[in-house]
Amino acid sequence: KNQVEQSPQSLIILEGKNCTLQCNYTVSPFSNLRWYKQDTGRGPVSLTIMTFSENTKSNGRYTATLDADTKQSSLHITASQLSDSASYICVVSKTYGGSQGNLIFGKGTKLSVKP
Amino acid sequence: GAGVSQSPSNKVTEKGKDVELRCDPISGHTALYWYRQSLGQGLEFLIYFQGNSAPDKSGLPSDRFSAERTGGSVSTLTIQRTQQEDSAVYLCASSLDGGRSSYEQYFGPGTRLTVT
């Protein structure tokens, strides 16, 4: 069964600290993996997209890693800010091209950054 | 430029009533998607449009749900005879071309539907 599991479900950290969010997937065949940030009451916004051959991709203070062998990805947030408080969603695309119904979404990790 | 817009932002309706949710995609985006996000759950795919046709409507949960897209632009998601389990946030997204999964999907702010 194609699944995307994220951990932890929720996380509270102090402003300025680093954190790492995890994503494990069993989606096959694999095309790409995205991390989205979703602020409360808003639609998700893409942070990174990684294909099979990419191990690391950065976007400012966000760094995503991908291990296609173990089917694991992580999102590392450096020097957290209050504005990082949001849900972070891992999304795996099942195929290259074809039906877009093949996006498999994780349930997200809810991050709260406290002052 | 303008992003994806959705209306209404909030909708409260009585059980059994019909509702229409609207999505205006980014101009020039040929692909349009509808998703549902229930409390504590991940996004659930509903339907995908390429132009005005829907090559994948496999996610529609029942025949009470339907969607159409006209002029390759605006899309409407209709839920007939609403039930309480239909309460969720309905998100719309668009991308340049649905033929490649590497194209980024841009999401609208969603419509929060509450069925009482």
Coordinates of N, CA and C in Angstrom, one line a residue:
Chain A
K1 N 0.8 -1.2 0.0 CA 0.0 0.0 0.0 C 0.9 1.2 0.0
N2 N 0.6 2.2 -0.9 CA 1.3 3.4 -0.9 C 1.0 4.3 0.2
Q3 N 2.0 4.6 1.1 CA 1.8 5.4 2.2 C 3.0 6.4 2.5
V4 N 2.6 7.5 3.1 CA 3.6 8.5 3.5 C 3.4 8.7 5.0
E5 N 4.4 8.4 5.8 CA 4.3 8.5 7.3 C 5.2 9.6 7.8
Q6 N 4.7 10.5 8.6 CA 5.5 11.6 9.1 C 5.6 11.6 10.6
S7 N 6.8 12.0 11.1 CA 7.0 12.1 12.5 C 7.9 13.2 12.9
P8 N 7.7 13.8 14.1 CA 6.6 13.5 15.0 C 5.3 14.1 14.5
Q9 N 4.2 13.8 15.1 CA 2.9 14.4 14.7 C 2.9 15.9 15.1
S10 N 3.5 16.2 16.2 CA 3.6 17.6 16.6 C 5.0 17.9 17.3
L11 N 5.4 19.1 17.3 CA 6.7 19.4 17.9 C 6.7 20.9 18.4
I12 N 7.2 21.1 19.6 CA 7.3 22.4 20.1 C 8.8 22.7 20.4
I13 N 9.3 23.8 19.9 CA 10.7 24.2 20.1 C 10.8 25.6 20.4
L14 N 11.9 26.0 21.0 CA 12.2 27.4 21.3 C 12.8 28.1 20.1
E15 N 12.4 29.4 20.0 CA 12.9 30.2 18.9 C 14.5 30.2 18.9
G16 N 15.0 30.0 17.7 CA 16.5 30.0 17.6 C 17.0 28.6 17.5
K17 N 16.3 27.6 18.0 CA 16.7 26.2 18.0 C 16.5 25.6 16.6
N18 N 17.2 24.5 16.4 CA 17.1 23.7 15.2 C 16.1 22.5 15.4
C19 N 15.6 22.0 14.3 CA 14.7 20.8 14.5 C 14.8 20.0 13.2
T20 N 14.4 18.8 13.3 CA 14.4 17.9 12.1 C 13.1 17.1 12.1
L21 N 12.4 17.2 10.9 CA 11.1 16.5 10.7 C 11.4 15.3 9.8
Q22 N 10.7 14.2 10.1 CA 11.0 12.9 9.3 C 9.8 12.5 8.5
C23 N 10.1 11.9 7.3 CA 9.1 11.4 6.4 C 9.6 10.0 5.9
N24 N 8.8 9.0 6.1 CA 9.1 7.7 5.5 C 8.0 7.3 4.6
Y25 N 8.3 6.7 3.4 CA 7.3 6.4 2.5 C 7.5 5.0 1.9
T26 N 6.4 4.5 1.4 CA 6.4 3.2 0.8 C 5.8 3.3 -0.6
V27 N 5.9 4.5 -1.2 CA 5.3 4.7 -2.5 C 6.2 4.2 -3.6
S28 N 5.6 3.5 -4.5 CA 6.3 2.9 -5.7 C 5.4 2.8 -6.9
P29 N 5.9 3.2 -8.1 CA 7.2 3.7 -8.3 C 7.4 5.1 -7.9
F30 N 8.6 5.5 -7.6 CA 8.8 6.9 -7.0 C 9.2 7.8 -8.1
S31 N 8.7 9.0 -8.1 CA 9.1 10.1 -9.0 C 9.8 11.2 -8.3
N32 N 9.1 11.8 -7.4 CA 9.7 12.9 -6.6 C 9.1 13.1 -5.2
L33 N 9.8 13.8 -4.4 CA 9.2 14.1 -3.0 C 9.3 15.6 -2.8
R34 N 8.2 16.1 -2.3 CA 8.1 17.5 -2.0 C 7.9 17.7 -0.5
W35 N 8.4 18.8 0.0 CA 8.0 19.3 1.4 C 7.2 20.6 1.2
Y36 N 6.1 20.7 1.8 CA 5.2 21.9 1.8 C 5.1 22.4 3.2
K37 N 5.0 23.7 3.3 CA 4.7 24.4 4.5 C 3.2 25.0 4.4
Q38 N 2.4 24.7 5.5 CA 1.1 25.1 5.5 C 0.8 25.9 6.7
D39 N 0.7 27.2 6.6 CA 0.3 28.1 7.7 C -1.2 27.9 8.0
T40 N -1.6 28.2 9.2 CA -3.0 28.0 9.6 C -3.9 28.8 8.7
G41 N -4.9 28.2 8.2 CA -5.9 28.9 7.4 C -5.4 29.2 6.0
R42 N -4.3 28.7 5.6 CA -3.7 29.0 4.2 C -3.5 27.7 3.5
G43 N -3.3 27.8 2.2 CA -3.0 26.6 1.4 C -1.5 26.3 1.6
P44 N -1.1 25.0 1.3 CA 0.3 24.6 1.3 C 1.2 25.4 0.3
V45 N 2.4 25.7 0.7 CA 3.4 26.3 -0.1 C 4.6 25.5 -0.2
S46 N 5.1 25.2 -1.5 CA 6.2 24.3 -1.7 C 7.5 24.9 -1.1
L47 N 8.2 24.0 -0.4 CA 9.6 24.4 0.1 C 10.7 23.8 -0.8
T48 N 10.6 22.5 -1.1 CA 11.6 21.8 -1.9 C 10.9 20.7 -2.7
I49 N 11.5 20.4 -3.8 CA 11.1 19.2 -4.5 C 12.4 18.4 -4.9
M50 N 12.4 17.1 -4.6 CA 13.6 16.3 -4.8 C 13.3 15.1 -5.7
T51 N 14.1 14.8 -6.7 CA 14.0 13.6 -7.5 C 14.8 12.5 -6.9
F52 N 14.8 11.4 -7.6 CA 15.5 10.1 -7.1 C 17.0 10.4 -6.9
S53 N 17.6 11.2 -7.8 CA 19.0 11.3 -7.8 C 19.5 12.4 -6.9
E54 N 18.6 13.1 -6.2 CA 19.1 14.2 -5.4 C 19.1 13.8 -3.9
N55 N 20.1 14.1 -3.2 CA 20.3 13.7 -1.8 C 19.9 14.9 -0.9
T56 N 20.2 16.1 -1.3 CA 20.1 17.2 -0.4 C 19.6 18.4 -1.2
K57 N 18.7 19.2 -0.7 CA 18.3 20.4 -1.3 C 18.0 21.5 -0.3
S58 N 18.5 22.7 -0.4 CA 18.3 23.7 0.6 C 17.4 24.8 0.0
N59 N 16.7 25.5 0.9 CA 15.9 26.6 0.6 C 16.0 27.5 1.8
G60 N 17.0 28.4 1.8 CA 17.2 29.3 3.0 C 17.5 28.5 4.2
R61 N 16.7 28.6 5.3 CA 17.0 27.9 6.5 C 16.5 26.5 6.5
Y62 N 15.8 26.1 5.4 CA 15.3 24.7 5.2 C 16.2 23.9 4.4
T63 N 16.5 22.7 4.9 CA 17.3 21.7 4.1 C 16.6 20.4 4.2
A64 N 16.3 19.9 3.0 CA 15.7 18.6 2.9 C 16.7 17.5 2.4
T65 N 16.6 16.3 2.9 CA 17.5 15.2 2.5 C 16.6 14.1 2.0
L66 N 17.1 13.3 1.2 CA 16.4 12.2 0.6 C 17.3 11.0 0.5
D67 N 16.9 9.8 1.1 CA 17.6 8.6 0.9 C 16.6 7.6 0.2
A68 N 16.8 7.5 -1.1 CA 15.9 6.7 -1.9 C 16.0 5.2 -1.6
D69 N 17.1 4.8 -1.1 CA 17.3 3.4 -0.8 C 16.5 3.0 0.4
T70 N 16.5 3.8 1.5 CA 15.7 3.5 2.7 C 14.3 4.1 2.6
K71 N 14.1 4.9 1.6 CA 12.8 5.6 1.4 C 12.5 6.5 2.6
Q72 N 13.5 7.3 2.9 CA 13.3 8.3 4.0 C 13.7 9.7 3.6
S73 N 13.0 10.7 4.1 CA 13.4 12.0 3.9 C 13.3 12.8 5.2
S74 N 14.1 13.9 5.3 CA 14.0 14.7 6.5 C 14.0 16.2 6.0
L75 N 13.4 17.0 6.9 CA 13.4 18.4 6.7 C 14.1 19.0 7.9
H76 N 15.2 19.7 7.7 CA 15.9 20.3 8.8 C 15.7 21.8 8.8
I77 N 15.3 22.4 9.9 CA 15.1 23.8 10.0 C 16.1 24.4 11.0
T78 N 16.9 25.3 10.5 CA 17.9 25.9 11.2 C 17.5 27.3 11.8
A79 N 18.0 27.5 13.0 CA 17.7 28.8 13.7 C 16.3 29.2 13.6
S80 N 15.4 28.4 14.1 CA 14.0 28.6 13.9 C 13.5 30.0 14.3
Q81 N 12.4 30.4 13.6 CA 11.8 31.7 13.9 C 10.3 31.5 14.2
L82 N 9.7 32.5 14.8 CA 8.3 32.3 15.2 C 7.4 32.0 13.9
S83 N 7.9 32.6 12.8 CA 7.1 32.4 11.6 C 7.2 31.0 11.0
D84 N 8.1 30.2 11.6 CA 8.2 28.8 11.1 C 7.0 28.0 11.7
S85 N 6.3 28.5 12.6 CA 5.2 27.8 13.2 C 4.1 27.5 12.1
A86 N 3.9 26.2 11.8 CA 3.1 25.8 10.7 C 3.0 24.3 10.7
S87 N 2.3 23.7 9.7 CA 2.3 22.3 9.5 C 3.2 22.1 8.3
Y88 N 4.0 21.0 8.4 CA 4.9 20.7 7.3 C 4.5 19.3 6.7
I89 N 4.2 19.3 5.4 CA 3.6 18.2 4.8 C 4.6 17.6 3.8
C90 N 4.8 16.3 3.9 CA 5.7 15.5 2.9 C 4.7 14.9 1.9
V91 N 5.1 15.1 0.6 CA 4.3 14.6 -0.5 C 5.1 13.8 -1.4
V92 N 4.7 12.6 -1.8 CA 5.5 11.8 -2.7 C 4.7 11.6 -4.0
S93 N 5.3 11.8 -5.1 CA 4.7 11.6 -6.4 C 5.0 10.2 -6.9
K94 N 3.9 9.5 -7.3 CA 4.1 8.1 -7.6 C 4.6 7.8 -9.0
T95 N 4.3 8.7 -9.9 CA 4.8 8.4 -11.3 C 5.3 9.7 -11.9
Y96 N 6.0 9.5 -13.0 CA 6.5 10.6 -13.8 C 5.5 10.9 -14.9
G97 N 4.8 12.0 -14.8 CA 3.7 12.2 -15.7 C 2.5 11.5 -15.4
G98 N 1.5 11.5 -16.3 CA 0.3 10.7 -16.1 C -0.6 11.4 -15.0
S99 N -1.4 10.6 -14.4 CA -2.4 11.1 -13.6 C -1.9 11.8 -12.3
Q100 N -2.3 13.0 -12.0 CA -1.9 13.7 -10.8 C -2.6 13.2 -9.6
G101 N -3.4 12.2 -9.7 CA -4.0 11.6 -8.6 C -3.0 10.7 -7.9
N102 N -1.8 10.6 -8.4 CA -0.8 9.8 -7.8 C 0.1 10.5 -6.8
L103 N -0.3 11.7 -6.3 CA 0.4 12.3 -5.3 C -0.1 11.8 -3.9
I104 N 0.8 11.3 -3.1 CA 0.4 10.7 -1.8 C 0.9 11.7 -0.7
F105 N 0.0 12.1 0.1 CA 0.2 13.2 1.1 C 0.4 12.5 2.5
G106 N 1.4 13.0 3.2 CA 1.5 12.7 4.6 C 0.5 13.5 5.4
K107 N 0.3 13.2 6.7 CA -0.6 14.0 7.5 C 0.0 15.2 8.1
G108 N 1.3 15.3 7.9 CA 2.0 16.6 8.4 C 2.5 16.5 9.8
T109 N 3.5 17.4 10.0 CA 4.0 17.6 11.4 C 3.6 19.0 11.7
K110 N 3.0 19.2 12.9 CA 2.6 20.6 13.3 C 3.7 21.1 14.2
L111 N 4.4 22.1 13.7 CA 5.5 22.7 14.5 C 5.1 24.0 15.1
S112 N 5.4 24.2 16.4 CA 5.1 25.4 17.1 C 6.5 25.9 17.6
V113 N 6.8 27.2 17.3 CA 8.0 27.8 17.7 C 7.6 28.8 18.8
K114 N 8.2 28.7 20.0 CA 7.8 29.5 21.1 C 9.0 30.5 21.4
P115 N 8.6 31.7 21.8 CA 9.6 32.7 22.1 C 10.4 32.4 23.4
Chain B
G1 N 2.2 38.2 -9.6 CA 0.9 38.0 -10.2 C -0.1 37.3 -9.2
A2 N -1.3 37.3 -9.6 CA -2.4 36.7 -8.7 C -2.2 35.2 -8.6
G3 N -2.4 34.8 -7.4 CA -2.3 33.3 -7.1 C -3.7 32.6 -7.3
V4 N -3.8 31.4 -6.8 CA -5.0 30.7 -6.9 C -6.0 31.3 -5.9
S5 N -7.2 31.6 -6.3 CA -8.2 32.1 -5.4 C -9.4 31.1 -5.3
Q6 N -10.0 31.1 -4.1 CA -11.2 30.3 -3.9 C -12.3 31.0 -3.2
S7 N -13.5 30.7 -3.5 CA -14.6 31.3 -2.8 C -15.7 30.3 -2.6
P8 N -16.5 30.5 -1.5 CA -16.2 31.4 -0.4 C -15.1 30.9 0.4
S9 N -14.6 31.7 1.3 CA -13.6 31.2 2.2 C -14.2 30.3 3.3
N10 N -15.4 30.6 3.7 CA -16.1 29.8 4.7 C -17.5 29.6 4.2
K11 N -18.0 28.4 4.5 CA -19.4 28.1 4.1 C -20.0 27.2 5.2
V12 N -21.1 27.7 5.8 CA -21.8 26.8 6.7 C -23.2 26.5 6.1
T13 N -23.5 25.2 6.0 CA -24.7 24.8 5.4 C -25.4 23.7 6.2
E14 N -26.7 23.6 6.0 CA -27.5 22.6 6.7 C -27.4 21.2 6.0
K15 N -27.4 20.2 6.7 CA -27.4 18.9 6.1 C -28.5 18.7 5.1
G16 N -28.1 18.2 4.0 CA -29.1 17.9 2.9 C -29.1 19.0 1.8
K17 N -28.5 20.1 2.1 CA -28.4 21.2 1.1 C -27.3 21.0 0.1
D18 N -27.4 21.6 -1.0 CA -26.3 21.5 -2.0 C -25.4 22.7 -1.8
V19 N -24.1 22.6 -2.1 CA -23.2 23.7 -2.1 C -22.3 23.7 -3.3
E20 N -21.8 24.9 -3.7 CA -20.9 25.0 -4.8 C -19.7 25.8 -4.3
L21 N -18.5 25.2 -4.6 CA -17.3 25.8 -4.2 C -16.5 26.2 -5.5
R22 N -15.9 27.4 -5.5 CA -15.3 27.9 -6.8 C -13.8 28.1 -6.6
C23 N -13.2 27.8 -7.7 CA -11.7 28.0 -7.8 C -11.3 28.7 -9.0
D24 N -10.5 29.8 -8.8 CA -9.9 30.5 -10.0 C -8.4 30.2 -10.0
P25 N -7.9 29.4 -11.0 CA -6.5 29.1 -11.0 C -5.6 30.2 -11.5
I26 N -4.3 30.0 -11.4 CA -3.4 31.0 -11.9 C -3.6 31.0 -13.5
S27 N -3.6 32.2 -14.0 CA -3.8 32.4 -15.4 C -2.7 31.6 -16.2
G28 N -3.1 30.8 -17.2 CA -2.2 30.1 -18.0 C -1.9 28.7 -17.5
H29 N -2.3 28.4 -16.3 CA -2.2 27.0 -15.8 C -3.2 26.1 -16.4
T30 N -2.8 25.0 -17.0 CA -3.8 24.2 -17.7 C -4.3 23.1 -16.8
A31 N -3.5 22.8 -15.7 CA -3.9 21.7 -14.8 C -4.5 22.3 -13.5
L32 N -5.6 21.7 -13.1 CA -6.3 22.1 -11.9 C -6.7 20.9 -11.0
Y33 N -6.5 21.0 -9.7 CA -6.8 19.9 -8.8 C -7.7 20.3 -7.7
W34 N -8.5 19.4 -7.2 CA -9.3 19.6 -6.0 C -8.8 18.6 -5.0
Y35 N -8.6 19.1 -3.7 CA -8.3 18.2 -2.6 C -9.2 18.5 -1.4
R36 N -9.3 17.5 -0.5 CA -10.1 17.7 0.7 C -9.1 17.5 1.9
Q37 N -9.2 18.3 2.9 CA -8.4 18.2 4.1 C -9.3 18.2 5.3
S38 N -9.5 17.0 5.9 CA -10.3 16.9 7.1 C -9.4 17.1 8.3
L39 N -10.0 17.4 9.4 CA -9.2 17.7 10.6 C -8.3 16.6 11.0
G40 N -7.0 16.8 11.1 CA -6.1 15.8 11.6 C -5.7 14.8 10.5
Q41 N -6.2 15.1 9.3 CA -5.9 14.1 8.2 C -5.0 14.8 7.1
G42 N -4.4 14.0 6.3 CA -3.6 14.5 5.2 C -4.6 15.0 4.1
L43 N -4.0 15.6 3.1 CA -4.8 16.0 1.9 C -5.3 14.8 1.2
E44 N -6.5 14.8 0.8 CA -7.1 13.7 0.0 C -7.4 14.2 -1.4
F45 N -6.9 13.6 -2.4 CA -7.1 13.9 -3.8 C -8.6 13.7 -4.1
L46 N -9.2 14.6 -4.9 CA -10.6 14.4 -5.3 C -10.6 14.3 -6.8
I47 N -10.1 15.3 -7.6 CA -10.3 15.3 -9.0 C -9.2 16.1 -9.7
Y48 N -8.8 15.8 -10.9 CA -7.8 16.5 -11.6 C -8.3 16.9 -13.0
F49 N -8.1 18.1 -13.4 CA -8.5 18.6 -14.7 C -7.3 18.9 -15.5
Q50 N -7.3 18.6 -16.8 CA -6.3 19.0 -17.7 C -7.1 19.8 -18.8
G51 N -7.0 21.1 -18.8 CA -7.9 21.8 -19.6 C -9.3 21.7 -19.0
N52 N -10.3 21.4 -19.9 CA -11.7 21.3 -19.4 C -12.1 19.8 -19.1
S53 N -11.2 18.9 -19.4 CA -11.5 17.5 -19.2 C -10.9 17.0 -17.9
A54 N -11.5 16.0 -17.3 CA -11.1 15.4 -16.1 C -10.6 14.0 -16.3
P55 N -9.3 13.8 -16.6 CA -8.8 12.5 -16.8 C -8.7 11.6 -15.6
D56 N -8.8 12.2 -14.4 CA -8.8 11.5 -13.2 C -9.8 12.0 -12.2
K57 N -10.8 11.3 -12.0 CA -11.8 11.7 -11.0 C -12.0 10.6 -9.9
S58 N -10.9 9.8 -9.8 CA -11.0 8.7 -8.9 C -11.2 9.0 -7.5
G59 N -10.8 10.2 -7.1 CA -10.9 10.5 -5.7 C -12.2 11.0 -5.2
L60 N -13.2 11.3 -6.1 CA -14.5 11.7 -5.6 C -15.1 10.7 -4.8
P61 N -15.5 11.0 -3.5 CA -15.9 10.0 -2.6 C -17.3 9.4 -2.9
S62 N -18.2 10.1 -3.6 CA -19.5 9.5 -3.9 C -20.1 10.3 -5.1
D63 N -21.2 9.8 -5.5 CA -21.8 10.5 -6.7 C -22.5 11.8 -6.3
R64 N -22.4 12.1 -5.0 CA -22.9 13.4 -4.6 C -21.9 14.5 -4.9
F65 N -20.7 14.1 -5.2 CA -19.7 15.1 -5.6 C -19.5 15.1 -7.1
S66 N -19.4 16.3 -7.6 CA -19.1 16.5 -9.0 C -18.3 17.8 -9.2
A67 N -17.7 17.9 -10.3 CA -16.9 19.1 -10.6 C -16.9 19.4 -12.1
E68 N -16.8 20.6 -12.4 CA -16.6 21.0 -13.8 C -15.7 22.1 -14.0
R69 N -15.1 22.3 -15.2 CA -14.2 23.4 -15.5 C -14.6 23.9 -16.8
T70 N -14.7 25.2 -16.9 CA -15.1 25.8 -18.2 C -14.0 26.8 -18.7
G71 N -13.9 26.9 -20.0 CA -12.9 27.8 -20.6 C -11.5 27.6 -20.2
G72 N -11.2 26.4 -19.7 CA -9.9 26.1 -19.2 C -9.4 26.9 -18.0
S73 N -10.4 27.5 -17.3 CA -10.0 28.4 -16.2 C -10.8 28.0 -15.0
V74 N -11.9 28.7 -14.7 CA -12.6 28.5 -13.4 C -13.2 27.1 -13.3
S75 N -13.1 26.6 -12.1 CA -13.7 25.3 -11.8 C -14.7 25.4 -10.6
T76 N -15.7 24.6 -10.6 CA -16.7 24.5 -9.6 C -16.8 23.1 -9.1
L77 N -16.7 23.0 -7.8 CA -16.9 21.7 -7.1 C -18.3 21.7 -6.4
T78 N -19.2 20.8 -6.8 CA -20.5 20.8 -6.3 C -20.7 19.6 -5.4
I79 N -21.3 19.8 -4.2 CA -21.6 18.7 -3.3 C -23.1 18.7 -3.1
Q80 N -23.8 17.7 -3.5 CA -25.2 17.6 -3.4 C -25.6 16.9 -2.1
R81 N -26.7 17.3 -1.5 CA -27.3 16.6 -0.3 C -26.2 16.4 0.7
T82 N -25.6 17.5 1.1 CA -24.4 17.5 2.0 C -24.7 16.7 3.3
Q83 N -23.7 16.0 3.7 CA -23.7 15.3 5.0 C -22.6 15.8 5.9
Q84 N -22.8 15.5 7.2 CA -21.9 16.1 8.2 C -20.4 15.6 7.9
E85 N -20.2 14.4 7.4 CA -18.9 14.0 7.1 C -18.2 14.7 5.9
D86 N -19.0 15.6 5.3 CA -18.4 16.4 4.2 C -17.7 17.6 4.8
S87 N -17.9 17.9 6.0 CA -17.2 19.0 6.7 C -15.7 18.9 6.6
A88 N -15.1 19.8 6.0 CA -13.6 19.8 5.8 C -13.2 21.1 5.1
V89 N -11.9 21.2 4.9 CA -11.4 22.3 4.1 C -11.1 21.8 2.7
Y90 N -11.7 22.4 1.7 CA -11.5 22.0 0.3 C -10.5 22.9 -0.4
L91 N -9.4 22.3 -0.8 CA -8.3 23.1 -1.4 C -8.3 22.9 -2.9
C92 N -8.0 23.9 -3.6 CA -7.8 23.9 -5.0 C -6.3 24.2 -5.3
A93 N -5.8 23.6 -6.3 CA -4.4 23.9 -6.8 C -4.3 23.9 -8.3
S94 N -3.4 24.6 -8.8 CA -3.2 24.6 -10.3 C -1.7 24.5 -10.6
S95 N -1.4 24.0 -11.7 CA 0.0 23.9 -12.2 C 0.1 24.1 -13.7
L96 N 1.3 24.4 -14.2 CA 1.4 24.7 -15.6 C 0.9 23.6 -16.5
D97 N 1.2 22.4 -16.1 CA 0.8 21.3 -17.0 C 0.7 20.0 -16.2
G98 N -0.4 19.3 -16.2 CA -0.6 18.2 -15.4 C 0.2 16.9 -15.9
G99 N 0.8 17.1 -17.1 CA 1.4 16.0 -17.7 C 2.8 15.6 -17.1
R100 N 3.3 16.5 -16.2 CA 4.6 16.2 -15.6 C 4.4 16.4 -14.1
S101 N 4.7 15.4 -13.3 CA 4.5 15.5 -11.9 C 5.6 16.4 -11.2
S102 N 6.6 16.8 -12.0 CA 7.6 17.7 -11.4 C 7.2 19.1 -11.4
Y103 N 6.1 19.5 -12.1 CA 5.6 20.8 -12.1 C 5.0 21.1 -10.7
E104 N 5.3 22.3 -10.2 CA 4.8 22.6 -8.8 C 3.3 22.9 -8.9
Q105 N 2.6 22.5 -7.9 CA 1.2 22.8 -7.7 C 1.2 24.0 -6.8
Y106 N 0.4 25.0 -7.2 CA 0.2 26.2 -6.3 C -1.2 26.1 -5.7
F107 N -1.3 26.2 -4.4 CA -2.5 26.0 -3.7 C -3.3 27.3 -3.4
G108 N -4.6 27.3 -3.4 CA -5.4 28.4 -3.0 C -5.5 28.3 -1.5
P109 N -6.2 29.3 -0.9 CA -6.4 29.3 0.6 C -7.4 28.3 1.1
G110 N -8.2 27.8 0.3 CA -9.2 26.8 0.7 C -10.5 27.4 1.0
T111 N -11.5 26.5 1.0 CA -12.9 26.8 1.5 C -13.2 25.9 2.7
R112 N -13.5 26.5 3.8 CA -13.8 25.7 5.0 C -15.3 25.5 5.0
L113 N -15.7 24.2 4.8 CA -17.1 23.8 4.7 C -17.5 23.2 6.0
T114 N -18.6 23.7 6.6 CA -19.2 23.1 7.8 C -20.6 22.7 7.6
V115 N -20.9 21.5 7.7 CA -22.3 21.0 7.6 C -22.9 20.7 8.9
T116 N -24.0 21.4 9.2 CA -24.6 21.3 10.5 C -25.8 20.4 10.5

